[in-house]
Amino acid sequence: MEQIEGGITAVDGFTAAGTFAGIKKMEKPDLALIFSESVCNVAGVFTKNRFQAAPLLLDRKHLRKKKGRVIIANSGNANAFTGARGGRDAGAMAEAAARALNVPIASVYVASTGVIGEFLPIEKITGAVPRLALQLSRNGGRAAAEAIMTTDTFPKEVAFTGKVGREEVRVGGIAKGSGMIHPNMATMLAFLATDVAMEPRLLQEALRQAVDRSFNRTTVDGDTSTNDMVLCFASGQRGKEIRSKGTAYGQFVVLLEAACLSLAKMIVRDGEGATKLIEIKITGARSDSAARRIAESIACSSLVKTAFFGEDANWGRIVAAIGNAGVPVDPEQVDLSFGPVALVRKGVYQGKDAESKVAVLLKQKEIELTVHLHSGRGRADFWTSDLSLDYVKINAAYRS
Amino acid sequence: MEQIEGGITAVDGFTAAGTFAGIKKMEKPDLALIFSESVCNVAGVFTKNRFQAAPLLLDRKHLRKKKGRVIIANSGNANAFTGARGGRDAGAMAEAAARALNVPIASVYVASTGVIGEFLPIEKITGAVPRLALQLSRNGGRAAAEAIMTTDTFPKEVAFTGKVGREEVRVGGIAKGSGMIHPNMATMLAFLATDVAMEPRLLQEALRQAVDRSFNRTTVDGDTSTNDMVLCFASGQRGKEIRSKGTAYGQFVVLLEAACLSLAKMIVRDGEGATKLIEIKITGARSDSAARRIAESIACSSLVKTAFFGEDANWGRIVAAIGNAGVPVDPEQVDLSFGPVALVRKGVYQGKDAESKVAVLLKQKEIELTVHLHSGRGRADFWTSDLSLDYVKINAAYRS
């Protein structure tokens, strides 16, 4: 497996484009189009928020057939909490793309991110689609990545290549992170393309597994938006269709997970106000699910996150977060290390010398925190950002 | 029911004192003693954190007999994550108090708050107890409230009086809030005294109910410490013992809940960096428990809390938090008001005029947010603080 240049259009058969359609107030790209020259198998994972934005309702419907060729996505407006008109607007976006590209509406997937509770300027969008379709190109992946940004500070794209069965398969993707926008909401979008040939139900399972080990293992502020989605288009241009969970399936999952994890880490690194990426590794838990709950409890603790911002080896807050995870743990079995330095061993604080070594590590931009619970074989990794003054400034002052 | 002056010593038969024993580095009160002239029935509620500090293990043991006369509590050191020696130190605190006051050890309850993972300076504590015992007085409630403070900015005490059956009963209490202290942890302590006569199992149930509707309905940062506890001493000096859940029991619960809620609100108001107290009222939910989950989801959302700090009527974040509560809700049934001003009705945003009225309300120190879900009769109230720049400053920079 190897990382290659580019993003979603690094995969043969995919073109993309991005433009300013007039949704955002500032003249910045706000409309993205992604196109596959052949019909793809499609898998999708959507937010668990009970309030689902209009585009998600449309996409779920289109996903029933598990086929697709187009993604049209806008930033600047989430088309969420917009009722029946929101549904019609999402439909109009799909229809405009379908018409411009001469494909069935059901093969178009729609995504929106931005302001909640306001109606889309739908004429601006449908008006921009024809020229956007003309701009589609193999070099357009980055433009698409830019057009889905909200308060992201950099576009997020990645591509990997690796052996899947006998074929050299590619997976490429773009994503946007949690950014607060007037007036509202953090949305995570990720679009992945691959040339693998895979039966759609397997593709869905592969995506669910990859998302669960990447996007679902990262947090910036613990909120889940009404618009979050991950879509994966598989063109099937490489080799024979994978129809069972053999070696090739496993190889593809590894590739897909690498792409997802890479994008997920970019999102955390670009979390609002984030100055650090913290990798939390839990081992020796009673089960993987126990490990994950402990990892998540640490990753979501405001006290832990502010301590990281302060570059403070505040192990008491970490220990308290472990105790709050709602799973049984034995305090006298807890090891806790920052990078290679053990700060707590079998529940015993290792003293000021160890702490001063940790203090040096905490000045880095990427920090690894390992917790060993010595009570089983459960493991989990999780990624979080620190909670900084800028996080509060960005989120408190956005509209003032 | 009426609020009266004073705190825990507003109740006949209780004396208290506070002093500087030398646990804190700065010369500020750090050791509190509370004494009942007669044997009390005792009820207690303890943290659900899996890691319980040494004093809690001792208190749980003493609570088996449901009797008690003394509380000894220190600040500046949590005696948590201190292993066997921590247990011996908690025992030594109880023993010193028992000896000075000539009561059985089993009637003494111990509490600690402060640094985690460091051993208590136990000689300083046991050395200070005899003179602290001599200082016990009916005016000492405030001194005790001061001696349990960590980064609290004001001492917290309250007393109420009200009819319970034929008797005029008093409930008084002191508390301390979540304050971060070198190097660690937010601890909530509350001690309540009453002259009611109540069978101990009923007293325990009354306390659990009162705590559930007060301390358990408030959040500053969502973390639960290893040391949180609420103790209630009932001297039984007023009237006949209440032995069943009749009118008198109900009247006492109301009184106890008023005292607990008053202390809980003080804690939120004094939350680290907090500039606002936000009351969240959920009505029309499918059940009380659904209402509570929704209230808690809003109250714990960093995005919502930073918006309140920014005095921003960011209803999209609130709606997203409602959708994230994990209970079914219908977006088209949601009403959302700030004070008397409706900003969302049946899922529809009420426009800029309503929002500008809300903007004025948001400048106040106390804000009421009401959400009506129109899907049942479930209700819940919850209290939270805003998430401010000072919260991050206090928690990031404490040790630097």
Coordinates of C-alpha atoms in Angstrom, one line a residue, chain A residues 48-51 81 83 116-118 180 182-186 221 223-224 226 272 301-303 306-307 309-310 312-317 319-324 326-332 334 344 347 349 352 355 387-389 391-393 395-396 399, chain B residues 48-51 81 83 116-118 180 182-186 221 223-224 226 272 301-303 306-307 309-310 312-317 319-324 326-332 334 344 347 349 352 355 387-389 391-393 395-396 399:
Chain A
K48 CA -27.0 9.4 13.5
N49 CA -28.5 12.8 14.5
R50 CA -32.3 12.3 14.6
F51 CA -32.7 15.5 12.6
F81 CA -34.5 22.3 9.1
G83 CA -39.1 21.2 5.7
I116 CA -29.0 25.8 9.1
G117 CA -32.7 26.8 8.8
E118 CA -32.3 28.9 5.7
M180 CA -18.8 26.5 12.5
H182 CA -23.2 31.4 10.3
P183 CA -25.1 30.6 12.2
N184 CA -24.5 27.1 13.0
M185 CA -23.0 23.8 12.6
A186 CA -20.2 21.5 12.4
D221 CA -16.1 18.6 20.0
D223 CA -21.2 17.0 18.4
T224 CA -22.8 15.2 15.4
T226 CA -27.6 16.9 10.8
E272 CA -11.6 24.6 15.1
S301 CA -13.3 15.3 28.2
S302 CA -13.1 19.1 28.1
L303 CA -10.7 19.0 31.1
T306 CA -7.8 22.0 27.8
A307 CA -4.9 20.3 29.7
F309 CA -3.8 22.8 25.1
G310 CA -1.9 24.0 28.2
D312 CA 0.1 20.1 31.0
A313 CA 0.7 16.4 31.9
N314 CA -2.5 16.4 33.9
W315 CA -2.9 12.6 34.4
G316 CA -5.5 13.0 37.1
R317 CA -8.0 14.3 34.5
V319 CA -7.6 8.9 35.1
A320 CA -10.9 10.5 36.0
A321 CA -12.1 10.2 32.4
I322 CA -11.2 6.5 32.4
G323 CA -13.2 6.1 35.6
N324 CA -16.1 7.9 33.9
G326 CA -18.9 3.4 32.5
V327 CA -16.9 0.2 32.3
P328 CA -15.2 -1.6 35.1
V329 CA -11.5 -0.8 35.6
D330 CA -9.1 -1.5 38.4
P331 CA -7.2 1.7 39.4
E332 CA -4.2 -0.4 40.6
V334 CA -3.6 1.3 35.1
V344 CA 1.7 6.1 35.8
G347 CA -1.8 3.1 39.3
Y349 CA 2.5 8.1 39.7
K352 CA 8.5 14.6 38.8
E355 CA 6.7 14.3 34.4
L387 CA -9.5 22.6 23.4
S388 CA -8.0 26.0 22.8
L389 CA -8.8 29.6 23.4
Y391 CA -12.0 27.2 19.8
V392 CA -14.0 29.3 22.1
K393 CA -13.3 32.5 20.2
N395 CA -17.5 29.5 18.2
A396 CA -18.6 32.3 20.5
R399 CA -21.8 36.1 14.4
Chain B
K48 CA -20.4 7.1 39.9
N49 CA -16.8 7.4 38.8
R50 CA -15.3 3.9 38.8
F51 CA -12.2 5.2 40.7
F81 CA -5.3 7.4 43.5
G83 CA -3.8 3.2 47.4
I116 CA -5.0 13.8 43.0
G117 CA -2.3 11.2 43.4
E118 CA -0.4 12.9 46.2
M180 CA -9.6 22.7 38.9
H182 CA -3.1 21.6 40.8
P183 CA -2.9 19.3 39.1
N184 CA -6.3 18.0 38.7
M185 CA -9.8 17.7 39.3
A186 CA -13.3 19.1 39.6
D221 CA -18.1 20.5 32.0
D223 CA -16.9 15.5 34.1
T224 CA -17.5 13.5 37.3
T226 CA -13.5 10.6 41.9
E272 CA -14.9 27.8 36.1
S301 CA -22.8 20.6 24.1
S302 CA -19.6 22.7 23.8
L303 CA -21.0 24.3 20.7
T306 CA -19.7 28.7 23.5
A307 CA -22.7 30.2 21.7
F309 CA -20.8 32.8 25.9
G310 CA -20.9 34.7 22.6
D312 CA -25.4 34.2 20.0
A313 CA -29.0 32.9 19.5
N314 CA -27.5 29.9 17.7
W315 CA -30.6 27.7 17.6
G316 CA -29.1 25.4 15.0
R317 CA -26.6 24.1 17.5
V319 CA -31.5 21.8 17.5
A320 CA -28.5 19.6 16.6
A321 CA -28.0 18.8 20.3
I322 CA -31.7 17.8 20.5
G323 CA -31.2 15.5 17.5
N324 CA -28.1 14.0 19.2
G326 CA -30.6 9.5 21.1
V327 CA -34.3 9.7 21.6
P328 CA -36.9 10.0 18.8
V329 CA -38.0 13.6 18.0
D330 CA -40.0 15.1 15.2
P331 CA -38.3 18.2 13.8
E332 CA -41.6 19.7 12.7
V334 CA -40.1 21.6 17.9
V344 CA -38.6 28.4 16.5
G347 CA -39.7 23.6 13.4
Y349 CA -37.5 29.8 12.4
K352 CA -34.8 38.3 12.3
E355 CA -33.9 36.9 16.9
L387 CA -18.1 27.9 28.0
S388 CA -15.9 30.9 28.1
L389 CA -12.3 31.9 27.2
Y391 CA -12.7 28.3 31.2
V392 CA -9.9 27.3 28.8
K393 CA -7.5 29.7 30.5
N395 CA -7.9 24.8 32.9
A396 CA -5.0 25.0 30.4
R399 CA 0.2 24.7 36.2

